[in-house]
Short mmCIF file of C-alpha atoms in Angstrom, two decimals:
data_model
loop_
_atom_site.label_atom_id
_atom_site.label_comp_id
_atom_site.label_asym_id
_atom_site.label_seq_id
_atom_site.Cartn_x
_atom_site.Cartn_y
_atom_site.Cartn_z
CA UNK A 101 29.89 8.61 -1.95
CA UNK A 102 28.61 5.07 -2.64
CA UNK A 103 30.74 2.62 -5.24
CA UNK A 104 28.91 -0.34 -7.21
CA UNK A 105 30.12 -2.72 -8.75
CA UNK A 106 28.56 -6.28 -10.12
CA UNK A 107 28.61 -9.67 -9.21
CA UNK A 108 27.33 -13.19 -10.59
CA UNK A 109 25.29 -14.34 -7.01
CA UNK A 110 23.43 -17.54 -6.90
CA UNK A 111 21.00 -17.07 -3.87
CA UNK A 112 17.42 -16.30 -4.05
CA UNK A 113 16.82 -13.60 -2.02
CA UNK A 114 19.22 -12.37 0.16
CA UNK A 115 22.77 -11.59 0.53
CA UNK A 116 24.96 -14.80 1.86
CA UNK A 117 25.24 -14.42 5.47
CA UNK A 118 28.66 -14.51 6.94
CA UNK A 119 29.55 -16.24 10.08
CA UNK A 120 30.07 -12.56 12.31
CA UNK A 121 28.90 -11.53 15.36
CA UNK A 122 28.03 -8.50 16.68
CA UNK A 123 30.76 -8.00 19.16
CA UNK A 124 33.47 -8.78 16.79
CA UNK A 125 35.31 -5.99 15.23
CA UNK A 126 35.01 -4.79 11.77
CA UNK A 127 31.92 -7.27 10.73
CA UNK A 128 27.95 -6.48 11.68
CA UNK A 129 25.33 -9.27 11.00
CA UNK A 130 21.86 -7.82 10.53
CA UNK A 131 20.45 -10.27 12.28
CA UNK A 132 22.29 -10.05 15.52
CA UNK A 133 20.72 -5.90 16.43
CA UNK A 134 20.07 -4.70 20.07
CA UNK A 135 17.24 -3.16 18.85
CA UNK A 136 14.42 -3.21 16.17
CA UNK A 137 11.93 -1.25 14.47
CA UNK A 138 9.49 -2.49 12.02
CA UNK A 139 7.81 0.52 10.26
CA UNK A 140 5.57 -0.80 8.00
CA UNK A 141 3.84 0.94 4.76
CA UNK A 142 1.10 0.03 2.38
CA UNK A 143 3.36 -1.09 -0.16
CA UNK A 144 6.88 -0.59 1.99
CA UNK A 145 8.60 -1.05 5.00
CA UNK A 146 11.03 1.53 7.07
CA UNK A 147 13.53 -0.67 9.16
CA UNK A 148 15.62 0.79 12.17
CA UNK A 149 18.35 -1.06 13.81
CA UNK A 150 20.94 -0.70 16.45
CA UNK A 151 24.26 -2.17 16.77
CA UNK A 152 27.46 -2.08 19.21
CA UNK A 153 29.51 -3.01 16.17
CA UNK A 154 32.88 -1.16 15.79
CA UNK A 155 34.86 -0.53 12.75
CA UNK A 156 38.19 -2.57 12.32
CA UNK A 157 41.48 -0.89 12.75
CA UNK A 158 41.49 0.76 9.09
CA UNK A 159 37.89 2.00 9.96
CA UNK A 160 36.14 -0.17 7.71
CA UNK A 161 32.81 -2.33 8.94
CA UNK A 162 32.03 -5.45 6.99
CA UNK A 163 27.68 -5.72 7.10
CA UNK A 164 25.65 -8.74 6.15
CA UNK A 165 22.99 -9.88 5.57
CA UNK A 166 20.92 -7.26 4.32
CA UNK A 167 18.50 -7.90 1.80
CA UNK A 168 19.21 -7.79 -1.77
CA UNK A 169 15.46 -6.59 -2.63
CA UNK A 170 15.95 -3.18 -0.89
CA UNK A 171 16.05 0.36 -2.28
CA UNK A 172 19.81 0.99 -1.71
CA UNK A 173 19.52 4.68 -1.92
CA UNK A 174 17.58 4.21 1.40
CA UNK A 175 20.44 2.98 3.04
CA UNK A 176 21.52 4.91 6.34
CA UNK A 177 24.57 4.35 8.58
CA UNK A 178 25.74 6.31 11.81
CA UNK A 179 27.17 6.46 15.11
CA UNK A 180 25.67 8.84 17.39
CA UNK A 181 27.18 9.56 20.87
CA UNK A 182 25.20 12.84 22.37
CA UNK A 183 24.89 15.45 19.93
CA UNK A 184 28.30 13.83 18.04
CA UNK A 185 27.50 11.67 14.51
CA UNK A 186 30.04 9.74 12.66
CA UNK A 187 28.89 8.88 8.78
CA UNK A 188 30.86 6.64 6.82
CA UNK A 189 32.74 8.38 4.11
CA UNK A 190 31.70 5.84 1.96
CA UNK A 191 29.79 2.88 1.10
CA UNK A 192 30.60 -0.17 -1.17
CA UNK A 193 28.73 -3.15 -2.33
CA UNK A 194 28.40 -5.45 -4.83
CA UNK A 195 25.32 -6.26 -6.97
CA UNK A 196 23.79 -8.92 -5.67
CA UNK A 197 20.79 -11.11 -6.73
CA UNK A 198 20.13 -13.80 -9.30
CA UNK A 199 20.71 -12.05 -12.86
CA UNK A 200 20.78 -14.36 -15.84
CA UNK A 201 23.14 -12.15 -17.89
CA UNK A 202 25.53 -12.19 -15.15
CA UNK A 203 25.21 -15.74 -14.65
CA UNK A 204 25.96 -17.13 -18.25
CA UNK A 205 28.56 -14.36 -18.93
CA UNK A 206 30.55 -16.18 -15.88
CA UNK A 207 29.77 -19.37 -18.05
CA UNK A 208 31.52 -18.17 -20.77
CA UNK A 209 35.07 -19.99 -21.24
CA UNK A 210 33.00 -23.39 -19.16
CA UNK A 211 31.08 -27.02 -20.14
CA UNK A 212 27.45 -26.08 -20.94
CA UNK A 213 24.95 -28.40 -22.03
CA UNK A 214 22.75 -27.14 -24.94
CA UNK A 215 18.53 -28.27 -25.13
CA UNK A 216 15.80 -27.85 -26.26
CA UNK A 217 14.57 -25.85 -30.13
CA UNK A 218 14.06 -29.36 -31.52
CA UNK A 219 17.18 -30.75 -30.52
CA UNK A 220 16.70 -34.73 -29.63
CA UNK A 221 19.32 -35.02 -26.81
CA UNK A 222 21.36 -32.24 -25.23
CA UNK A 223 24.45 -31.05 -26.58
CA UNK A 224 27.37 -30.82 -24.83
CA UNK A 225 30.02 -28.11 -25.45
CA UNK A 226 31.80 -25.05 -24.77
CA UNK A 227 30.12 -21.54 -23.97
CA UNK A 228 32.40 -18.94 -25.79
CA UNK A 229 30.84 -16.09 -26.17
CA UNK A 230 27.31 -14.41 -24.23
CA UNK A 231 25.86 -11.06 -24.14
CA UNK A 232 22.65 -9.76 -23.15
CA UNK A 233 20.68 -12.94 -24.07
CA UNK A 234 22.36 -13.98 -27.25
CA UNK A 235 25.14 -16.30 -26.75
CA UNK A 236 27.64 -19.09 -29.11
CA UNK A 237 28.20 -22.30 -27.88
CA UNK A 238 31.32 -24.19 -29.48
CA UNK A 239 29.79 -28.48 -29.38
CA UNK A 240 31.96 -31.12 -29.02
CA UNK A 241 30.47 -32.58 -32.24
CA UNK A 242 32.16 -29.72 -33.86
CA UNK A 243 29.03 -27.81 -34.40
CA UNK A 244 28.65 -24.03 -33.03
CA UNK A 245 24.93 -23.24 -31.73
CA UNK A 246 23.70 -19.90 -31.57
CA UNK A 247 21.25 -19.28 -28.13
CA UNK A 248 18.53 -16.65 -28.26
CA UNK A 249 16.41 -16.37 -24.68
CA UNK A 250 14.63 -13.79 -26.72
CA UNK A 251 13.04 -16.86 -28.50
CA UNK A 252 11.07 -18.38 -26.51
CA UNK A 253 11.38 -21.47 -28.38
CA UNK A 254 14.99 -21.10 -29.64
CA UNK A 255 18.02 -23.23 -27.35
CA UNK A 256 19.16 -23.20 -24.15
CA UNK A 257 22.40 -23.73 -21.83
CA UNK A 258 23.11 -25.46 -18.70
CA UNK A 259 25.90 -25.36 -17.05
CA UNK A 260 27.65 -28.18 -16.21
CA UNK A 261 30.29 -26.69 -13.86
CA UNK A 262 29.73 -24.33 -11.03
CA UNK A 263 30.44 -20.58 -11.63
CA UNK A 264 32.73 -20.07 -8.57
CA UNK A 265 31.58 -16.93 -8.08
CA UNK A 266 30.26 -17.36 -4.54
CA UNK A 267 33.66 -17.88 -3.13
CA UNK A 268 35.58 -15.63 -5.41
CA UNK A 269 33.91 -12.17 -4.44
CA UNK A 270 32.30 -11.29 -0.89
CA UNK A 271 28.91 -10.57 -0.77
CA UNK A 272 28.42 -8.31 1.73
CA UNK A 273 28.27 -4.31 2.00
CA UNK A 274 31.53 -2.53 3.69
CA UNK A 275 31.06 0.60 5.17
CA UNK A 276 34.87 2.89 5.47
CA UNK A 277 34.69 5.40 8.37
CA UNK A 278 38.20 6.06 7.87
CA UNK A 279 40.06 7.48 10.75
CA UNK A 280 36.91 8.86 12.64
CA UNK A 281 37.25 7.75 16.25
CA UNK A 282 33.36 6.42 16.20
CA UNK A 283 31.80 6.36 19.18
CA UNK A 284 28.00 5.55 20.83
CA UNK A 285 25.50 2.86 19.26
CA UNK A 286 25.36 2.93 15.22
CA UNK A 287 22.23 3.33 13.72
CA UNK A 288 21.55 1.41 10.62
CA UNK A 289 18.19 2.01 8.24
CA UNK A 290 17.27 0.73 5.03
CA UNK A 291 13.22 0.53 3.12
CA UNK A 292 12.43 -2.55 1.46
CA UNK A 293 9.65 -3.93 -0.36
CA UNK A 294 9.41 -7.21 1.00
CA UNK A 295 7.55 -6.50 4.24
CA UNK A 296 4.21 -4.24 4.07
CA UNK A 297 0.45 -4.03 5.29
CA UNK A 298 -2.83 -4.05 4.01
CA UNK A 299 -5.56 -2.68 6.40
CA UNK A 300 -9.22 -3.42 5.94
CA UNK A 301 -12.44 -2.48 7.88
CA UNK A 302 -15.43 -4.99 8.44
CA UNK A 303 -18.60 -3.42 9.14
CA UNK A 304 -21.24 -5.17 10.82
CA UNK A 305 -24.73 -4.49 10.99
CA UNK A 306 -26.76 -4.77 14.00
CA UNK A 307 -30.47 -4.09 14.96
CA UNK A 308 -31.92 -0.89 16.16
CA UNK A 309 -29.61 0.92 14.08
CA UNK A 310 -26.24 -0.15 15.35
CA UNK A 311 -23.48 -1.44 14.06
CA UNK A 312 -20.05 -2.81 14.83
CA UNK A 313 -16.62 -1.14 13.22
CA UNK A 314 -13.82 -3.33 13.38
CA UNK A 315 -10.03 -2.60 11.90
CA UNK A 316 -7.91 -5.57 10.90
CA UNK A 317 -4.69 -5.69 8.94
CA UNK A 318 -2.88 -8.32 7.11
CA UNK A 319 1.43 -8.02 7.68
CA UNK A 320 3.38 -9.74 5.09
CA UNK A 321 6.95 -10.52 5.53
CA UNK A 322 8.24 -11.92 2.14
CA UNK A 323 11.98 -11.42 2.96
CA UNK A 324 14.35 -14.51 4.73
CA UNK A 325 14.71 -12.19 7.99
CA UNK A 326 12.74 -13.58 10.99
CA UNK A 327 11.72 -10.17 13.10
CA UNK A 328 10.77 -12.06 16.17
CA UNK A 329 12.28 -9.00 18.44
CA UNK A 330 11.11 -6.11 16.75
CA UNK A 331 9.20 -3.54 17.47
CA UNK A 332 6.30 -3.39 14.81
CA UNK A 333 4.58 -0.03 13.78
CA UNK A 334 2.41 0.70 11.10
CA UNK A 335 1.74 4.13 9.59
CA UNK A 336 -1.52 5.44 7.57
CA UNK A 337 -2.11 8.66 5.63
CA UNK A 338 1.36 8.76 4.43
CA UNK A 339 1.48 6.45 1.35
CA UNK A 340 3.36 9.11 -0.84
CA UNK A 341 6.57 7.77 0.48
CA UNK A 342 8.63 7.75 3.86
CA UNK A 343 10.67 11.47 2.63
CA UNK A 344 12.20 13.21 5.88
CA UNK A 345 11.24 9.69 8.27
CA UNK A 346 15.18 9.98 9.10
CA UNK A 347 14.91 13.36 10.38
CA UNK A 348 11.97 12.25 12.51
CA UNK A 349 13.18 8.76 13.84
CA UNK A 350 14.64 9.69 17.23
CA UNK A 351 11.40 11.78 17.64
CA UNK A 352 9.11 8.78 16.53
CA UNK A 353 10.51 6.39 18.93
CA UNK A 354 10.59 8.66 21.83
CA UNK A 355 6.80 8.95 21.25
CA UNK A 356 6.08 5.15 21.08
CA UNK A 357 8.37 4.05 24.28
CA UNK A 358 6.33 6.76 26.33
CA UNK A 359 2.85 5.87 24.58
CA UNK A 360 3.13 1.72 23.94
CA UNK A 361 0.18 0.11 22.71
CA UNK A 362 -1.73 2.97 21.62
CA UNK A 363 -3.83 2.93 18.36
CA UNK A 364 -3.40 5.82 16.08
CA UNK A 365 -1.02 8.12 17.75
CA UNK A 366 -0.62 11.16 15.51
CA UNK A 367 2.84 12.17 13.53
CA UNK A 368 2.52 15.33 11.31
CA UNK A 369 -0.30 14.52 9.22
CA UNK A 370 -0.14 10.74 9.66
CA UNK A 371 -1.36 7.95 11.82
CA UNK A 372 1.40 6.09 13.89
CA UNK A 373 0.33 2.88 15.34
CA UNK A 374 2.46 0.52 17.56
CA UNK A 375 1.19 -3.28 17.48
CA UNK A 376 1.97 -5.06 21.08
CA UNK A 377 5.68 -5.89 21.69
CA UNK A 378 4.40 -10.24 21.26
CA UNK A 379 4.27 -9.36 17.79
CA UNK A 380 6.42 -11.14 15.43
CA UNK A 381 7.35 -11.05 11.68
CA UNK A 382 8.21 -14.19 11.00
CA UNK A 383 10.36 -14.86 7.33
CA UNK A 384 8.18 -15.27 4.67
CA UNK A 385 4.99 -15.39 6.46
CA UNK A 386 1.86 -13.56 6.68
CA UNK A 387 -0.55 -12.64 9.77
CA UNK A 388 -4.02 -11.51 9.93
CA UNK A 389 -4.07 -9.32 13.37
CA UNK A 390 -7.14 -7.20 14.92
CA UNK A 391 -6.09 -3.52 15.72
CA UNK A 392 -9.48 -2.74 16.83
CA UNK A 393 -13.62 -3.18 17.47
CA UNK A 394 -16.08 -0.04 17.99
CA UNK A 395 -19.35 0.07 18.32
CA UNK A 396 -21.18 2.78 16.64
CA UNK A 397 -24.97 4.27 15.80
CA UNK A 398 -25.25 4.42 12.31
CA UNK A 399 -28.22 6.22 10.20
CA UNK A 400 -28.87 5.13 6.99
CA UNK A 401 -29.37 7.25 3.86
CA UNK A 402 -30.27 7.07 0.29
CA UNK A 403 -28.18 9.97 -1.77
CA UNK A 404 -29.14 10.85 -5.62
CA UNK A 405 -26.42 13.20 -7.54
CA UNK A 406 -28.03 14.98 -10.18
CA UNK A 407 -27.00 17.12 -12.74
CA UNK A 408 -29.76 19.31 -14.15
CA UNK A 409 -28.27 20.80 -17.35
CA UNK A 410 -26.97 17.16 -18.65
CA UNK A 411 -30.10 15.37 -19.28
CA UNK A 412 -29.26 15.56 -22.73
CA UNK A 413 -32.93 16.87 -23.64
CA UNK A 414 -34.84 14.60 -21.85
CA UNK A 415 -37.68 15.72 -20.08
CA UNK A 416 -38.07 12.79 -17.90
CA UNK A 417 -35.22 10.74 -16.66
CA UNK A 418 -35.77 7.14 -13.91
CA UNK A 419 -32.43 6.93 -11.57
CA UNK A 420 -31.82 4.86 -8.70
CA UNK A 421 -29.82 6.56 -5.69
CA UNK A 422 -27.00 4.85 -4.10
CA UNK A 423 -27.58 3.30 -0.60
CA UNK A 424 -25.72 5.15 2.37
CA UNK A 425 -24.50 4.41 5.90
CA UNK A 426 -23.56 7.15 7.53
CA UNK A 427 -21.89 7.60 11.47
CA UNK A 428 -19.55 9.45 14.02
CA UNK A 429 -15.59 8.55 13.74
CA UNK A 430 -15.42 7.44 17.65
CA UNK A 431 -11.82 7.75 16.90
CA UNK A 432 -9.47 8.66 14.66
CA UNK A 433 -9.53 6.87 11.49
CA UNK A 434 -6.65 5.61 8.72
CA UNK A 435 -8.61 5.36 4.83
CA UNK A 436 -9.21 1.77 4.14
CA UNK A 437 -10.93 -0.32 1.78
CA UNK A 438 -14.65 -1.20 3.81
CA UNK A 439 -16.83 -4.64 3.84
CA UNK A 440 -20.45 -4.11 4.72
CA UNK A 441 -21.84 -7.46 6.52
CA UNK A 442 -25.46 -7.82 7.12
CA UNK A 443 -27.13 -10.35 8.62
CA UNK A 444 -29.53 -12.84 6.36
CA UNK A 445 -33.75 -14.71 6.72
CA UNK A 446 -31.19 -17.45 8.09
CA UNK A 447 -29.03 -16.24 10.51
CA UNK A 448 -26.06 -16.05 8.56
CA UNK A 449 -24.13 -13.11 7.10
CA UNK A 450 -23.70 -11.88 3.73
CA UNK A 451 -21.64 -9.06 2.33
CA UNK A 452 -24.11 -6.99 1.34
CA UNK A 453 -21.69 -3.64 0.43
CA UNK A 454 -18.66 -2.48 -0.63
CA UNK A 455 -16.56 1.04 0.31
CA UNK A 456 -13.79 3.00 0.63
CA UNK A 457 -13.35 5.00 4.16
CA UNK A 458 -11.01 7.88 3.53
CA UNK A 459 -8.98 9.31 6.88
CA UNK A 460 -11.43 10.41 9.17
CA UNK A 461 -11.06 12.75 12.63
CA UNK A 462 -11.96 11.46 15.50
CA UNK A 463 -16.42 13.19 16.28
CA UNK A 464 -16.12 13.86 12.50
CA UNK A 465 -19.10 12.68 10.19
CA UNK A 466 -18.20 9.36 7.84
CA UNK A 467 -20.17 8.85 5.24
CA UNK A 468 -19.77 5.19 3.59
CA UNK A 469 -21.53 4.89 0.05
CA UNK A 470 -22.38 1.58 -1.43
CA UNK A 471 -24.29 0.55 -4.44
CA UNK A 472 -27.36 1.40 -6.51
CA UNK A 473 -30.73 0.86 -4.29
CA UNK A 474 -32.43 -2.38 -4.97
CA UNK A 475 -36.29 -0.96 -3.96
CA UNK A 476 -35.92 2.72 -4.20
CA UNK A 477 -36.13 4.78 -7.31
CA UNK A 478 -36.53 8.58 -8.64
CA UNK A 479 -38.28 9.40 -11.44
CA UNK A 480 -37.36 13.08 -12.46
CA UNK A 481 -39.28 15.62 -15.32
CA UNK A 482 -38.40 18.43 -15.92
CA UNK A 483 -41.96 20.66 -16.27
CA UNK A 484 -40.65 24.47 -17.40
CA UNK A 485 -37.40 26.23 -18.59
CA UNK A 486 -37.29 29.86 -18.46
CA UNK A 487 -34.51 32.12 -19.45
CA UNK A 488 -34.31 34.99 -16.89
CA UNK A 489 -32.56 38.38 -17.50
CA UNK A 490 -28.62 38.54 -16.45
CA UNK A 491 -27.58 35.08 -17.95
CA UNK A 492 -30.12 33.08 -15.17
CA UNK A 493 -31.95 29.54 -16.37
CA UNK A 494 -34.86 28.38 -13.93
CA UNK A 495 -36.12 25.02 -14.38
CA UNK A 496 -38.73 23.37 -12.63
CA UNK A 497 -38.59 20.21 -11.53
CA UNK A 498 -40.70 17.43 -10.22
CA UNK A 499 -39.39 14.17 -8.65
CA UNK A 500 -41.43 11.10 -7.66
CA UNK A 501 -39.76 9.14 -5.55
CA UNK A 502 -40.82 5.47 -5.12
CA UNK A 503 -40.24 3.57 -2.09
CA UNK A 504 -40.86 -0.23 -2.34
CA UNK A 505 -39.61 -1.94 0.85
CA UNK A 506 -40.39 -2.30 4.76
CA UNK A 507 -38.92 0.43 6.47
CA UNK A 508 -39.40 4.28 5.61
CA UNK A 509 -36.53 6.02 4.22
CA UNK A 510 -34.59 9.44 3.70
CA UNK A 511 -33.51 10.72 0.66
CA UNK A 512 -31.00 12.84 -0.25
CA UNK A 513 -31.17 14.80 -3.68
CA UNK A 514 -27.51 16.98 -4.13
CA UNK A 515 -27.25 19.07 -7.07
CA UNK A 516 -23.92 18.86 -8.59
CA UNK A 517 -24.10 20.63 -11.90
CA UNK A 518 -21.09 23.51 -11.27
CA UNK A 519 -24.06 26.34 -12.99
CA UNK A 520 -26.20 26.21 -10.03
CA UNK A 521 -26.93 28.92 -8.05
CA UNK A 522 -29.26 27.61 -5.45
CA UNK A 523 -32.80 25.58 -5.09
CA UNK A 524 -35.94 27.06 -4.33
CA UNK A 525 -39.88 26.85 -4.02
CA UNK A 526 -39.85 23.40 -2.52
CA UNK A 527 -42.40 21.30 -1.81
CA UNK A 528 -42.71 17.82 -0.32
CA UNK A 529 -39.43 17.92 0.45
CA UNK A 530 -36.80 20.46 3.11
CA UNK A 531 -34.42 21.99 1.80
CA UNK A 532 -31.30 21.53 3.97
CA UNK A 533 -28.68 23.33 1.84
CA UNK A 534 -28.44 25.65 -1.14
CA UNK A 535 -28.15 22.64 -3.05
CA UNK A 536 -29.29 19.67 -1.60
CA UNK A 537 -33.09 18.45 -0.42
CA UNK A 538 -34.53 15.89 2.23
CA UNK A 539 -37.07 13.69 1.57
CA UNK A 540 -38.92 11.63 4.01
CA UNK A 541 -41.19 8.18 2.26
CA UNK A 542 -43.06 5.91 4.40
CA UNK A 543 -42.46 2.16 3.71
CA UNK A 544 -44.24 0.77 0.73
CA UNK A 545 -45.69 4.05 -0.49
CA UNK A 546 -44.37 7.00 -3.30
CA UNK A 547 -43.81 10.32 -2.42
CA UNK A 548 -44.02 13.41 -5.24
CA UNK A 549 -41.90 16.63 -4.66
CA UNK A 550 -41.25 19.67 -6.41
CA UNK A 551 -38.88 22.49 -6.49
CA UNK A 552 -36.69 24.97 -8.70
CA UNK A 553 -33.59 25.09 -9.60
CA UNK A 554 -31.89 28.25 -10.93
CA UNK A 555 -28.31 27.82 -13.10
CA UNK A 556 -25.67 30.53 -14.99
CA UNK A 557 -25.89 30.59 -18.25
#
């Protein structure tokens, strides 16, 4: 059963840290674990800590310095000795954090200082009454001024006393065991915003048809805790949230303490990777870190969607196809937002694409799409439509396809209209699939195809 209550808490942040230590009973200092683990998300972050803290004689454990910016329904205490857990029976804290309403209704009753809304000088007076953003102020001049922060040009108070409030109520989160004799490490886990990861791929091309695939990720730890002795993982695939992780987390660190260092170890249907134990998350900082380099073969492709009963009655239609880079996974492979970098007349680079690589199996086909061809076009017409007994449409089709640069290509034409039954009588062209052709165009030359496509009605 957790309690709340709320508290007026000047700190920006994080919860005051008290002077404890983690051998002394009845107190536990976040910062002071035995162990670590830093399980970062896209958007998230999973961290696991272990303590030898004990209760104090009336079973309750006094815990600071957690971070205010946390989801508190996250929050996981126990002791675990063998198969034997001890959960506190309950868990109190008070609302932390810099709130404005709680702030100026602690003002009311104190000196305040009234600006701005045209006022010349600043006022001075008495704050006597304040709720949610609407407050009286009593002046010494014998004037009462009436605050809005709805307005955003209307008055405003400052306080020319401190609240107290720092001094009057604890800020820290107590934990009541009650008369359970505890026993065995406790185990302490909480998510929080304020550290994630952003993964990116850079993909280089290189001649003869090779390229190099390399993996780099960007940590961010916005919070006032330095991890310096953590142990930093990083999990893909599962972005829809971190549900049943608490179940799993005896399991998950078993698997990285007998497989350190290797990149995406597979967890149920995610990717589990564990960064080398120098890493650190230092507070507030951010790190740019390589998790890996691959070299791969990588054919290229041009790929045309069409959809032959939405041409909106045109007989003749011009599209360009999309340019297409396609490879084997020589590993397995969390989805990540993809930079294409190709070399320029200079020697330089330039970033010459842009792509999305969903999760990939390691031997499986990747196909990376970028934009609109610059030299290579399709011009479509449609030559015949004829209505066939039991609700079939043929149309025949001719493409020329136009090929205007230095190196011969392959085309791809996919029909995607959902009425399609299959493709047939084709010329210039193979047909690889009930619904897709190959087409093969020398450098600087056009090539015309036909074929016939046959849809429900």
């Amino acid at each position: 059963m957790f309690k709340h209550s709320l508290l007026v808490l000047l700190v920006t942040g994080f919860l005051v840290t008290r002077a404890s230590g983690d051998g002394l009973p009845g107190r536990l200092n976040v910062e002071q674990p035995q162990s670590t683990v830093v399980t970062l998300y896209s958007d998230k972050a999973l961290i696991s800590q272990t303590f030898n803290s004990r209760p104090n004689k009336k079973g309750s454990l006094e815990i600071s310095g957690l971070p205010i910016n946390r989801l508190d329904g996250s929050l996981y205490l126990e002791y675990i000795d063998g198969e034997t857990i001890y959960q506190p029976e309950e868990i109190f804290w008070y609302q932390g954090g810099l709130d404005r309403d709680n702030y100026y209704r602690n003002l009311v009753g104190k000196n305040v200082e009234v600006f701005g809304g045209g006022l010349n000088v600043a006022i001075q007076g008495r704050l006597v009454s304040y709720q949610q953003g609407i407050g009286l102020v009593e002046g010494n001049n014998g004037r009462q001024y009436f605050i809005d922060y709805h307005d955003p040009q209307g008055l405003r108070v400052l306080s020319r006393a401190t609240s107290g409030n720092q001094d009057k109520n604890l800020q820290y989160l107590m934990a009541d065991f009650g008369q359970q004799p505890v026993s065995g490490p406790l185990k302490l886990s909480y998510i929080t915003p304020q550290l994630s990861y952003h993964s990116h791929y850079r993909l280089t091309l290189l001649p003869q048809n090779q390229g190099r695939l390399e993996l780099k990720t960007l940590l961010t730890n916005s919070s006032n805790i330095n991890f310096n002795q953590a142990q930093i993982r990083l999990v893909a695939g599962g972005e829809g949230g971190v549900a049943g992780i608490y179940q799993k987390s005896r399991m998950l660190e078993a698997s990285v303490e007998s497989d350190a260092g290797s990149y995406g170890e597979r967890v149920g249907e995610v990717l589990l990777t564990t960064l080398p134990k120098d890493t650190v998350l230092p507070a507030n900082s951010r790190q740019l870190m390589d998790l890996f380099s691959e070299a791969l073969h990588l054919e290229k492709l041009y790929t045309l969607d069409i959809y032959g009963l939405s041409t909106s009655g045109r007989t003749s239609i011009v599209e360009r196809p999309r340019l297409t880079w396609k490879f084997e996974a020589p590993l397995d492979l969390p989805p990540a937002e993809l930079r294409l970098y190709e070399q320029d007349p200079e020697g330089g680079y330039i970033i010459s694409g842009h792509s999305w690589l969903p999760r990939t199996t390691a031997g499986d086909n990747t196909w990376l799409t970028m934009g609109e061809a610059l030299a290579v076009r399709v011009e479509r017409t449609r030559l015949d439509v004829e209505q066939k007994s039991g609700n079939e449409l043929v149309v025949k089709w001719q493409a020329r396809v136009s090929n205007d640069q230095k190196d011969s290509i392959t085309l791809l034409i996919k029909e995607r209209d959902a009425n399609l039954i299959k493709l047939d009588s084709v010329k210039g062209a193979t047909l690889e699939k009930p619904d897709q052709l190959s087409v093969e165009v020398a450098a600087g030359t056009g090539k015309t195809i036909h074929f016939t496509a046959k849809y429900r009605r």
